Coordinates of C-alpha atoms in Angstrom, one line a residue:
Chain K
X14 CA 4.9 -64.5 69.8
X15 CA 8.8 -63.9 70.0
X16 CA 10.5 -61.3 67.7
X17 CA 14.4 -60.9 67.8
X18 CA 16.0 -58.1 65.4
X19 CA 18.4 -55.8 64.2
X20 CA 17.0 -51.7 64.4
X21 CA 17.1 -49.6 61.7
X22 CA 15.9 -46.2 63.1
X23 CA 14.5 -43.5 60.9
X24 CA 13.4 -40.1 62.5
X25 CA 9.8 -38.4 62.1
X26 CA 7.1 -38.1 60.2
X27 CA 8.2 -40.5 57.8
X28 CA 5.2 -40.3 54.8
X29 CA 3.7 -43.2 52.3
X30 CA 5.7 -41.8 49.7
X31 CA 8.5 -42.1 51.6
X32 CA 8.1 -45.7 52.6
X33 CA 7.2 -46.6 48.9
X34 CA 7.3 -43.8 45.6
X35 CA 3.4 -43.7 43.6
X36 CA 5.2 -44.7 40.8
X37 CA 5.0 -49.1 42.7
X38 CA 1.5 -48.2 43.3
X39 CA 0.8 -50.7 40.3
X40 CA 3.5 -53.7 41.5
X41 CA 1.0 -55.8 44.1
X42 CA 3.9 -58.7 45.5
X43 CA 4.4 -58.1 48.4
X44 CA 8.4 -59.2 47.9
X45 CA 9.0 -56.2 44.9
X46 CA 7.9 -53.9 46.4
X47 CA 9.7 -54.6 49.2
X48 CA 12.9 -54.2 46.6
X49 CA 11.9 -49.9 46.5
X50 CA 11.1 -49.4 50.7
X51 CA 12.2 -46.2 51.8
X52 CA 14.7 -45.6 48.8
X53 CA 13.5 -42.4 48.8
X54 CA 14.4 -42.0 52.0
X55 CA 17.8 -44.6 52.7
X56 CA 18.7 -45.8 49.6
X57 CA 20.0 -49.3 50.0
X58 CA 18.1 -49.7 53.3
X59 CA 16.2 -53.2 51.9
X60 CA 19.6 -54.4 50.8
X61 CA 20.6 -53.9 54.3
X62 CA 17.6 -55.3 56.1
X63 CA 17.9 -59.3 57.1
X64 CA 14.8 -61.2 57.6
X65 CA 13.3 -60.7 61.0
X66 CA 14.7 -57.1 61.9
X67 CA 12.7 -54.8 63.1
X68 CA 12.5 -50.9 62.0
X69 CA 11.8 -48.0 64.0
X70 CA 10.6 -44.4 64.3
X71 CA 9.8 -41.8 66.2
X72 CA 6.4 -39.7 65.4
X73 CA 3.6 -40.1 63.3
X74 CA 5.2 -42.8 60.9
X75 CA 3.3 -43.4 57.8
X76 CA 1.8 -40.3 57.6
X77 CA 0.4 -39.1 53.6
X78 CA -1.6 -41.3 51.8
X79 CA -3.7 -45.2 52.6
X80 CA -2.0 -46.5 50.6
X81 CA -2.0 -50.4 51.8
X82 CA 0.9 -50.9 49.6
X83 CA 3.1 -49.7 51.9
X84 CA 2.7 -51.7 54.9
X85 CA 2.7 -54.1 52.3
X86 CA 6.1 -52.9 51.2
X87 CA 7.9 -52.8 54.4
X88 CA 6.3 -56.4 55.2
X89 CA 8.1 -57.0 51.7
X90 CA 11.5 -56.8 53.2
X91 CA 11.0 -59.3 55.6
X92 CA 10.5 -56.1 58.9
X93 CA 9.2 -58.5 61.6
X94 CA 7.8 -55.7 63.5
X95 CA 7.3 -51.7 63.3
X96 CA 8.7 -49.5 66.9
X97 CA 7.8 -45.5 66.9
X98 CA 6.6 -43.0 69.1
X99 CA 3.1 -42.6 67.6
X100 CA 1.6 -43.9 64.1
X101 CA -1.0 -42.5 61.4
X102 CA -3.7 -43.3 62.1
X103 CA -4.3 -44.8 58.1
X104 CA -1.2 -46.5 58.1
X105 CA -1.7 -48.4 61.8
X106 CA -5.2 -49.7 60.8
X107 CA -3.6 -51.0 57.8
X108 CA -0.7 -52.9 58.5
X109 CA -2.8 -54.1 61.6
X110 CA -5.3 -55.5 59.0
X111 CA -2.4 -57.4 56.7
X112 CA -0.8 -58.7 59.6
X113 CA 3.0 -56.4 60.5
X114 CA 2.6 -55.8 64.3
X115 CA 3.4 -52.1 65.1
X116 CA 4.0 -51.2 68.7
X117 CA 4.4 -47.8 69.9
X118 CA 6.8 -47.0 72.9
X119 CA 8.6 -43.7 73.4
X120 CA 11.2 -44.8 76.0
X121 CA 13.0 -47.8 73.5
X122 CA 12.7 -46.0 70.6
X123 CA 14.6 -43.1 73.0
X124 CA 16.9 -45.7 74.2
X125 CA 17.4 -47.4 71.1
X126 CA 20.3 -46.7 67.8
X127 CA 20.4 -48.3 65.1
X128 CA 22.2 -52.0 65.0
X129 CA 20.8 -52.3 68.6
X130 CA 19.1 -56.6 69.0
X131 CA 15.6 -56.0 70.3
X132 CA 13.3 -58.7 71.9
X133 CA 10.2 -58.1 71.8
X134 CA 7.3 -60.2 72.8
X135 CA 4.0 -59.0 70.8
X136 CA 1.6 -60.4 73.4
X137 CA 3.0 -59.1 76.3
X138 CA 4.1 -55.7 74.9
X139 CA 7.7 -56.3 76.6
X140 CA 10.2 -54.8 74.4
X141 CA 14.5 -55.7 75.8
X142 CA 16.9 -54.2 74.1
X143 CA 19.4 -56.9 74.3
X144 CA 23.1 -54.8 73.7
X145 CA 21.7 -51.9 76.6
X146 CA 20.2 -54.5 78.6
X147 CA 16.8 -52.5 79.4
X148 CA 13.4 -53.4 79.3
X149 CA 10.3 -51.4 77.9
X150 CA 6.7 -51.9 78.0
X151 CA 4.4 -49.9 74.8
X152 CA 1.2 -49.6 75.5
X153 CA -1.2 -53.1 75.2
X154 CA -3.4 -53.8 72.1
X155 CA -7.0 -53.1 72.8
X156 CA -9.1 -56.2 73.1
X157 CA -10.4 -55.7 69.7
X158 CA -7.3 -55.5 68.0
X159 CA -5.8 -58.4 70.1
X160 CA -8.9 -60.9 68.9
X161 CA -8.5 -59.9 65.2
X162 CA -4.0 -60.2 65.4
X163 CA -5.3 -63.6 67.2
X164 CA -7.4 -64.7 63.9
X165 CA -4.3 -63.6 61.6
X166 CA -6.0 -60.3 60.4
X167 CA -8.4 -58.8 58.4
X168 CA -9.2 -61.2 56.1
X169 CA -9.6 -64.7 58.0
X170 CA -11.3 -62.9 60.4
X171 CA -14.2 -61.6 57.6
X172 CA -13.6 -64.9 56.1
X173 CA -15.2 -66.9 58.9
X174 CA -17.6 -64.2 59.5
X175 CA -19.1 -64.7 56.3
X176 CA -18.6 -68.3 56.1
X177 CA -20.5 -68.3 59.6
X178 CA -23.4 -65.9 58.2
Chain V
X16 CA -21.9 -35.1 72.0
X17 CA -19.9 -33.4 69.4
X18 CA -21.1 -33.6 65.8
X19 CA -18.8 -36.4 64.6
X20 CA -20.0 -38.4 67.7
X21 CA -22.9 -38.2 66.8
X22 CA -23.0 -39.4 62.9
X23 CA -21.1 -42.2 64.4
X24 CA -23.5 -43.2 67.6
X25 CA -26.3 -43.3 64.7
X26 CA -24.5 -45.6 62.5
X27 CA -23.2 -47.9 65.3
X28 CA -26.9 -48.5 65.9
X29 CA -26.2 -46.9 69.6
X30 CA -27.4 -43.7 71.6
X31 CA -24.1 -43.0 73.1
X32 CA -20.9 -43.7 72.2
X33 CA -17.3 -41.9 73.7
X34 CA -14.0 -41.1 72.5
X35 CA -11.5 -44.2 72.9
X36 CA -15.0 -46.3 72.6
X37 CA -14.2 -49.6 69.9
X38 CA -17.6 -49.6 67.4
X39 CA -18.8 -51.3 64.6
X40 CA -20.6 -48.8 62.7
X41 CA -22.6 -49.3 59.2
X42 CA -21.2 -46.9 56.2
X43 CA -23.3 -45.6 54.1
X44 CA -20.5 -45.4 51.0
X45 CA -17.6 -47.0 50.5
X46 CA -15.3 -46.1 48.0
X47 CA -11.3 -47.1 46.5
X48 CA -9.2 -45.6 43.3
X49 CA -7.2 -46.4 40.7
X50 CA -4.1 -46.9 43.2
X51 CA -5.9 -49.2 46.0
X52 CA -9.0 -50.6 44.4
X53 CA -6.7 -53.2 42.5
X54 CA -5.6 -54.8 46.6
X55 CA -9.3 -54.6 47.8
X56 CA -10.5 -56.5 45.0
X57 CA -8.0 -59.3 45.6
X58 CA -8.5 -58.9 48.8
X59 CA -11.8 -59.5 49.0
X60 CA -11.9 -62.2 47.2
X61 CA -9.3 -63.7 49.6
X62 CA -12.4 -63.2 52.4
X63 CA -14.9 -65.7 49.9
X64 CA -16.7 -62.2 49.6
X65 CA -19.1 -63.2 46.1
X66 CA -21.2 -60.3 46.1
X67 CA -20.9 -57.0 47.5
X68 CA -23.0 -55.8 50.7
X69 CA -25.2 -53.6 48.5
X70 CA -24.2 -52.1 44.0
X71 CA -25.6 -48.6 45.5
X72 CA -23.4 -47.9 48.3
X73 CA -20.3 -49.3 46.4
X74 CA -18.4 -46.4 44.1
X75 CA -14.6 -46.8 42.5
X76 CA -13.0 -44.0 40.1
X77 CA -10.1 -44.3 38.4
X78 CA -8.6 -41.1 38.5
X79 CA -4.7 -41.1 39.8
X80 CA -3.3 -42.5 36.0
X81 CA -6.0 -41.5 33.7
X82 CA -6.5 -41.2 30.9
X83 CA -4.6 -44.3 31.2
X84 CA -0.7 -43.7 31.5
X85 CA 1.1 -46.8 30.6
X86 CA 0.5 -50.6 29.7
X87 CA 0.4 -51.8 33.5
X88 CA -1.8 -48.8 34.9
X89 CA -4.1 -49.6 31.8
X90 CA -4.3 -53.7 32.9
X91 CA -4.5 -53.0 36.7
X92 CA -7.9 -50.2 35.7
X93 CA -8.5 -52.6 33.5
X94 CA -9.6 -55.2 36.8
X95 CA -11.2 -52.4 38.7
X96 CA -13.2 -51.5 35.5
X97 CA -13.8 -55.5 34.7
X98 CA -15.0 -56.1 39.0
X99 CA -17.2 -52.7 38.8
X100 CA -19.7 -53.9 36.0
X101 CA -19.6 -57.7 37.2
X102 CA -21.0 -56.2 40.2
X103 CA -22.6 -53.4 38.6
X104 CA -21.7 -51.1 41.4
X105 CA -21.4 -47.3 40.7
X106 CA -17.6 -46.5 38.7
X107 CA -16.1 -43.2 37.6
X108 CA -12.8 -42.9 34.6
X109 CA -14.3 -41.2 31.6
X110 CA -17.6 -39.5 30.6
X111 CA -19.8 -36.5 31.5
X112 CA -19.4 -37.3 35.6
X113 CA -15.9 -38.1 35.9
X114 CA -13.4 -36.2 37.4
X115 CA -10.9 -35.9 40.8
X116 CA -13.0 -38.5 43.4
X117 CA -13.5 -36.1 45.8
X118 CA -14.4 -33.9 43.6
X119 CA -17.3 -35.9 42.0
X120 CA -18.6 -37.8 44.7
X121 CA -19.9 -34.7 46.2
X122 CA -21.0 -33.2 42.9
X123 CA -22.8 -36.0 41.5
X124 CA -24.3 -36.5 45.1
X125 CA -23.4 -39.8 46.2
X126 CA -22.1 -38.3 49.1
X127 CA -24.8 -36.2 51.5
X128 CA -24.7 -35.0 54.9
X129 CA -25.1 -36.9 57.7
X130 CA -23.6 -39.9 55.6
X131 CA -20.6 -41.9 57.7
X132 CA -18.1 -43.2 54.9
X133 CA -14.9 -44.8 54.1
X134 CA -12.3 -44.3 51.3
X135 CA -10.0 -46.1 50.4
X136 CA -7.6 -42.9 49.1
X137 CA -6.3 -40.7 52.6
X138 CA -8.3 -37.7 51.4
X139 CA -11.7 -39.2 51.7
X140 CA -11.8 -36.3 54.8
X141 CA -13.2 -33.8 52.1
X142 CA -16.8 -35.2 52.9
X143 CA -16.9 -33.9 56.0
X144 CA -17.1 -30.2 54.3
X145 CA -20.6 -32.0 53.7
X146 CA -21.0 -32.6 57.8
X147 CA -20.2 -36.0 57.2
X148 CA -18.1 -38.0 58.6
X149 CA -15.0 -39.2 55.8
X150 CA -12.4 -40.9 57.2
X151 CA -9.1 -42.6 54.5
X152 CA -8.7 -46.2 55.0
X153 CA -6.9 -49.2 53.5
X154 CA -7.1 -51.3 50.5
X155 CA -8.3 -54.8 52.7
X156 CA -10.5 -52.1 55.2
X157 CA -12.1 -51.6 51.9
X158 CA -12.7 -54.6 51.2
X159 CA -13.6 -55.8 54.6
X160 CA -16.7 -52.8 53.9
X161 CA -17.3 -53.8 50.7
X162 CA -18.5 -57.8 51.3
X163 CA -20.2 -56.5 55.2
X164 CA -21.7 -52.7 54.7
X165 CA -19.6 -52.1 58.1
X166 CA -16.6 -50.8 58.8
X167 CA -14.5 -51.2 63.0
X168 CA -13.5 -47.4 64.4
X169 CA -12.0 -46.3 67.1
X170 CA -14.6 -42.8 68.5
X171 CA -11.9 -39.6 67.9
X172 CA -12.1 -37.1 70.2
X173 CA -12.7 -33.5 68.1
X174 CA -10.9 -30.8 68.5
X175 CA -12.3 -27.2 67.4
X176 CA -10.9 -24.6 65.6
X177 CA -12.8 -21.5 65.6
X178 CA -11.8 -18.5 63.2
X179 CA -13.2 -15.1 63.7
X180 CA -12.9 -11.9 62.1
X181 CA -12.4 -11.0 58.6
X182 CA -10.8 -12.5 55.4
X183 CA -8.6 -10.1 53.7
X184 CA -8.8 -10.2 49.5
X185 CA -6.6 -13.1 48.2
X186 CA -7.0 -15.5 51.3
X187 CA -9.4 -18.5 51.5
X188 CA -9.5 -21.4 52.7
X189 CA -6.7 -22.8 50.9
X190 CA -4.4 -20.1 53.6
X191 CA -7.0 -20.7 57.0
X192 CA -6.2 -24.7 56.3
X193 CA -2.1 -24.2 55.3
X194 CA -2.5 -21.4 58.8
X195 CA -3.9 -23.6 60.7
X196 CA -1.6 -27.0 59.7
X197 CA 1.9 -24.5 60.1
X198 CA 0.2 -23.8 64.1
X199 CA -0.4 -27.5 65.1
X200 CA 1.8 -29.4 62.9
X201 CA 1.5 -32.7 61.2
X202 CA 0.7 -34.9 63.5
X203 CA -1.2 -31.8 66.2
X204 CA -4.3 -33.6 65.3
X205 CA -3.3 -37.1 65.2
X206 CA -6.7 -39.4 66.0
X207 CA -8.7 -36.7 66.1
X208 CA -11.5 -35.7 64.0
X209 CA -10.8 -31.3 63.3
X210 CA -14.1 -29.4 63.9
X211 CA -13.6 -25.7 61.5
X212 CA -15.8 -23.4 63.5
X213 CA -16.9 -19.7 64.2
X214 CA -17.8 -16.6 62.2
X215 CA -15.7 -17.1 59.5
X216 CA -16.4 -20.3 58.4
X217 CA -19.8 -19.2 57.6
X218 CA -18.5 -17.5 54.9
X219 CA -17.0 -19.8 53.2
X220 CA -17.7 -20.9 49.9
X221 CA -18.3 -24.7 49.9
X222 CA -15.1 -25.6 47.4
X223 CA -13.6 -23.5 50.6
X224 CA -15.2 -25.8 53.0
X225 CA -13.4 -29.1 50.5
X226 CA -10.1 -27.5 50.3
X227 CA -10.1 -27.3 54.6
X228 CA -11.1 -30.6 55.6
X229 CA -9.2 -32.4 52.6
X230 CA -6.5 -31.2 54.1
X231 CA -7.5 -32.3 58.4
X232 CA -5.4 -35.6 57.6
X233 CA -2.5 -33.7 56.8
X234 CA -2.4 -32.8 59.9
X235 CA -2.8 -36.4 61.0
X236 CA -6.6 -36.1 61.9
X237 CA -9.8 -38.6 61.5
X238 CA -11.7 -36.0 59.0
X239 CA -12.3 -32.6 59.4
X240 CA -15.8 -32.0 60.3
X241 CA -18.1 -28.1 59.5
X242 CA -22.0 -28.0 61.1
X243 CA -24.2 -28.1 57.9
X244 CA -25.8 -24.9 57.2
X245 CA -28.2 -23.0 54.7
X246 CA -25.5 -23.2 52.4
X247 CA -24.8 -26.8 52.3
X248 CA -28.6 -27.8 52.7
X249 CA -28.6 -26.2 49.8
X250 CA -25.8 -27.8 47.8
X251 CA -26.7 -31.3 49.0
X252 CA -30.7 -30.3 48.4
X253 CA -29.6 -29.7 44.6
X254 CA -27.7 -33.6 44.0
X255 CA -29.4 -35.8 46.5
X256 CA -30.7 -38.9 45.4
X257 CA -31.8 -39.9 48.8
X258 CA -33.1 -38.5 51.7
X259 CA -30.5 -37.2 54.5
X260 CA -30.4 -36.3 58.1
X261 CA -28.9 -33.2 59.8
X262 CA -27.3 -33.2 63.4
X263 CA -26.8 -30.5 65.0
X264 CA -24.5 -28.8 66.7
X265 CA -24.8 -28.0 70.6
X266 CA -22.1 -29.7 72.5
X267 CA -19.3 -27.0 74.1
X268 CA -18.6 -29.3 76.1
X269 CA -17.5 -32.4 74.6
X270 CA -14.7 -30.9 72.5
X271 CA -11.1 -32.5 73.6
X272 CA -8.9 -28.5 73.1
X273 CA -10.1 -25.3 71.3
X274 CA -7.7 -23.5 68.9
X275 CA -9.2 -20.5 68.0
X276 CA -8.2 -17.3 65.3
X277 CA -8.0 -14.2 64.4
X278 CA -7.8 -13.8 60.8
X279 CA -8.6 -10.1 59.6
X280 CA -4.8 -10.0 58.9
X281 CA -3.9 -13.0 57.7
X282 CA -2.1 -13.2 54.2
X283 CA -1.6 -16.0 51.2
X284 CA 0.1 -18.6 53.0
X285 CA 2.9 -20.8 51.5
X286 CA 3.3 -24.5 52.8
X287 CA 7.9 -24.7 52.1
X288 CA 9.5 -27.7 51.3
X289 CA 9.3 -30.5 52.2
X290 CA 6.4 -30.9 54.9
X291 CA 2.4 -29.3 54.6
X292 CA 2.8 -28.0 57.9
X293 CA 6.8 -25.8 57.3
X294 CA 4.3 -23.0 56.8
X295 CA 5.2 -18.9 55.9
X296 CA 3.5 -15.9 55.4
X297 CA 3.8 -15.1 51.4
X298 CA 6.0 -11.8 52.6
X299 CA 7.9 -13.7 54.1
X300 CA 9.1 -15.9 50.6
X301 CA 12.1 -13.9 49.1
X302 CA 12.6 -13.8 45.6
X303 CA 12.4 -17.7 44.6
X304 CA 12.4 -18.5 40.8
X305 CA 10.4 -21.7 39.8
X306 CA 10.0 -24.0 37.1
X307 CA 6.1 -25.2 37.1
X308 CA 3.1 -24.2 38.6
X309 CA 0.2 -26.6 39.2
X310 CA -3.2 -25.5 39.9
X311 CA -6.2 -28.2 40.3
X312 CA -6.2 -31.7 42.7
X313 CA -8.6 -33.0 44.7
X314 CA -7.8 -30.0 47.1
X315 CA -8.2 -27.0 44.4
X316 CA -9.8 -28.0 42.0
X317 CA -12.3 -27.0 41.8
X318 CA -14.8 -24.4 39.8
X319 CA -14.2 -21.4 42.7
X320 CA -10.8 -21.7 42.4
X321 CA -10.4 -22.0 38.4
X322 CA -12.2 -18.7 38.7
X323 CA -9.8 -17.2 41.5
X324 CA -6.9 -18.5 38.6
X325 CA -8.8 -16.8 35.7
X326 CA -8.9 -13.5 37.8
X327 CA -5.4 -13.5 38.0
X328 CA -4.2 -14.5 34.7
X329 CA -6.8 -13.1 32.4
X330 CA -4.9 -10.7 30.1
X331 CA -1.7 -11.5 31.7
X332 CA 1.4 -14.2 30.1
X333 CA 2.4 -17.1 32.0
X334 CA 6.2 -15.8 32.0
X335 CA 8.9 -17.8 29.6
X336 CA 9.9 -20.9 31.2
X337 CA 8.2 -21.6 33.3
X338 CA 4.4 -24.4 32.6
X339 CA 1.1 -24.0 34.1
X340 CA -0.4 -27.1 34.2
X341 CA -4.1 -26.1 35.1
X342 CA -6.1 -29.4 35.4
X343 CA -10.2 -28.4 35.8
X344 CA -11.2 -31.7 39.1
X345 CA -14.2 -32.7 37.1
X346 CA -15.4 -32.8 33.8
X347 CA -18.8 -30.5 35.2
X348 CA -15.9 -28.4 36.5
X349 CA -14.4 -28.7 33.0
X350 CA -17.1 -27.5 31.0
X351 CA -18.8 -24.8 33.7
X352 CA -15.7 -23.3 33.3
X353 CA -15.4 -23.5 29.4
X354 CA -18.2 -21.6 29.3
X355 CA -17.6 -18.9 31.7
X356 CA -15.2 -18.6 29.5
X357 CA -11.4 -19.7 31.9
X358 CA -10.6 -22.3 29.5
X359 CA -9.8 -19.0 27.5
X360 CA -8.2 -17.3 29.3
X361 CA -5.5 -20.3 30.8
X362 CA -5.4 -20.5 26.8
X363 CA -4.1 -17.4 26.0
X364 CA -2.0 -16.1 28.9
X365 CA -0.1 -19.6 28.0
X366 CA -1.5 -22.4 30.3
X367 CA -1.8 -26.2 29.6
X368 CA -5.0 -26.8 30.7
X369 CA -5.5 -31.2 30.9
X370 CA -8.4 -33.0 31.5
X371 CA -9.0 -34.2 34.9
X372 CA -7.0 -36.0 36.6
X373 CA -4.6 -36.4 39.9
X374 CA -1.8 -36.9 38.0
X375 CA 0.4 -34.5 39.1
X376 CA -0.2 -34.4 42.6
X377 CA 1.1 -38.3 42.7
X378 CA 4.0 -38.0 40.6
X379 CA 2.0 -40.2 38.1
X380 CA 2.4 -38.2 35.8
X381 CA 1.2 -34.8 34.0
X382 CA 4.1 -32.8 35.5
X383 CA 6.9 -34.4 36.8
X384 CA 9.5 -33.0 38.2
X385 CA 13.1 -33.1 37.6
X386 CA 15.8 -33.0 40.0
X387 CA 16.7 -29.5 40.7
X388 CA 13.1 -27.8 39.7
X389 CA 10.4 -25.9 41.5
X390 CA 6.6 -25.9 41.3
X391 CA 4.4 -24.1 43.2
X392 CA 1.0 -26.2 43.2
X393 CA -2.3 -26.0 44.7
X394 CA -2.1 -29.6 45.7
X395 CA -2.3 -30.9 49.1
X396 CA 1.1 -32.6 49.9
X397 CA 5.5 -31.9 49.5
X398 CA 6.6 -34.6 51.1
X399 CA 9.6 -35.3 49.4
X400 CA 9.8 -37.3 45.6
X401 CA 6.2 -36.7 45.8
X402 CA 5.7 -34.8 42.6
X403 CA 9.2 -36.6 41.7
X404 CA 12.7 -36.3 41.6
X405 CA 12.9 -36.9 45.4
X406 CA 15.3 -34.2 44.3
X407 CA 13.0 -31.6 43.6
X408 CA 11.0 -29.0 46.3
X409 CA 7.4 -28.4 46.3
X410 CA 5.8 -24.9 47.2
X411 CA 2.0 -25.4 48.1
X412 CA -0.4 -22.4 48.1
X413 CA -4.3 -21.4 47.1
X414 CA -4.8 -20.9 43.0
X415 CA -4.3 -17.3 43.3
X416 CA -1.2 -17.0 44.2
X417 CA 0.1 -20.0 41.7
X418 CA -1.3 -18.3 38.7
X419 CA 0.4 -15.1 39.7
X420 CA 3.8 -16.7 40.2
X421 CA 3.5 -18.3 37.3
X422 CA 2.8 -15.1 35.8
X423 CA 5.7 -13.6 37.4
X424 CA 8.1 -17.2 37.6
X425 CA 9.0 -16.0 41.1
X426 CA 6.4 -16.8 44.5
X427 CA 5.0 -13.6 44.8
X428 CA 1.4 -12.1 46.5
X429 CA -1.3 -12.0 43.5
X430 CA -1.5 -8.3 44.3
X431 CA 2.2 -8.1 42.9
X432 CA 1.1 -8.6 39.4
X433 CA -3.0 -7.5 39.3
X434 CA -4.6 -4.2 40.5
X435 CA -6.6 -6.0 43.2
X436 CA -4.6 -5.8 46.7

């Protein structure tokens, strides 16, 4: 799976309240949630995202609440992938479970600025910065998670298990 | 194996597990709340789920937007209530056993030592106080557990936190955990278990232990854990409707790393805006005027917390112009506080006492902040925009500091407004 998009870069400890404030917790439509994505951290962010763009952050992205609407709201903006130095663990699970790809790659984050264009090969975990002509290798997913992603996320994974049992 | 590893191994039906290993584990309880259950129900249906794996092991709690705050919340909660009734699962919204999820699940005996509990709420790690491995998950994860009774987990390493010395007056579990997060940072225990140990821990009440385990997630931890002792067993036996397992703590060599703190001189701690790790002792906080105080939440809404607040507020009044909002964590806590006379103390002091809810902590209702306002809160997060306006400021403290600050109109040590130091 190849991804190509422009980077929107954020700093450390972007929490779930920053990604989607709780006042939108009664919304479940990803596109509607996407309109409010990161509005407290960067007003107007959602209007600047083009479909396929890449979200980037430094450490502990997605810390705070377990609310899955944080991952849904990012997906709802059309963001194709999040690259960070590290992710908070509940957010990491939530994103994988709903099919929002995440990559941990400190070197790529350090060498990339907002506005750079990246080309990502998810299967290989390779990240190319087209502006700077640099290539990086992200930590590979464990087999267990690759299986989950290749099935299409947790919903089809469990559905196939429930039908076969 | 550490305590966490022993519990996980038992639930994965394995003799041994190692940190980093992926396992499939059977859960004893799965929980979702009103912000997360709606999507969990949708995803359960998308998975082809018809009946939950075991109705006695599934619980839903409406506590964030209750009593329902607007039509959208009413519709969202109606969907959860309907599903809960159809499935015959535990459901709490209003009633004698209701309240904030992480207060009522232990209180009603639904969580017991040795359990593996997952909940679609990040503060599910609270139950580590009981010696249960409990961790927060998202809605889709919760749906999968409701359908199958199991979850995939990566076995986390365990970090040991040993507290030595003797805790000073007015310093408790909230100060220990704020101090610890201040030392290690909001990602200091990322993907790990924080195990709280040492002579000081043995002297802490269950309420203090719940407070500490609750905030492990603010350091990025998968859970916070206490080994089971006599006090835990006594607490659990008084509430248990089923047998439970006590795993021994006998594994000194298996920790990933150790921290040791002498807390004999620890002052009450304050997390300044806008991070739970931005922690300083109260003596370093100078003349910060405040507009609001909130005492409650899954962190500090238990009876012991209200007693501390009442000790400060008895015979005193909240400074004019300051709004002091006190929210018992459950109906049981509310009733006991009423019978002890604490509620009268609060009302005479000029505080507003509210029915149990997570409202203000999550910026939902019952105490939303306007731009430029400052709030001292016993809750667990002071992120930007957490309690309303992104231009407001939240200071996290223990209940005694919060109550004293309500009286003084600024952040103060409880010793400044009381005769006890």
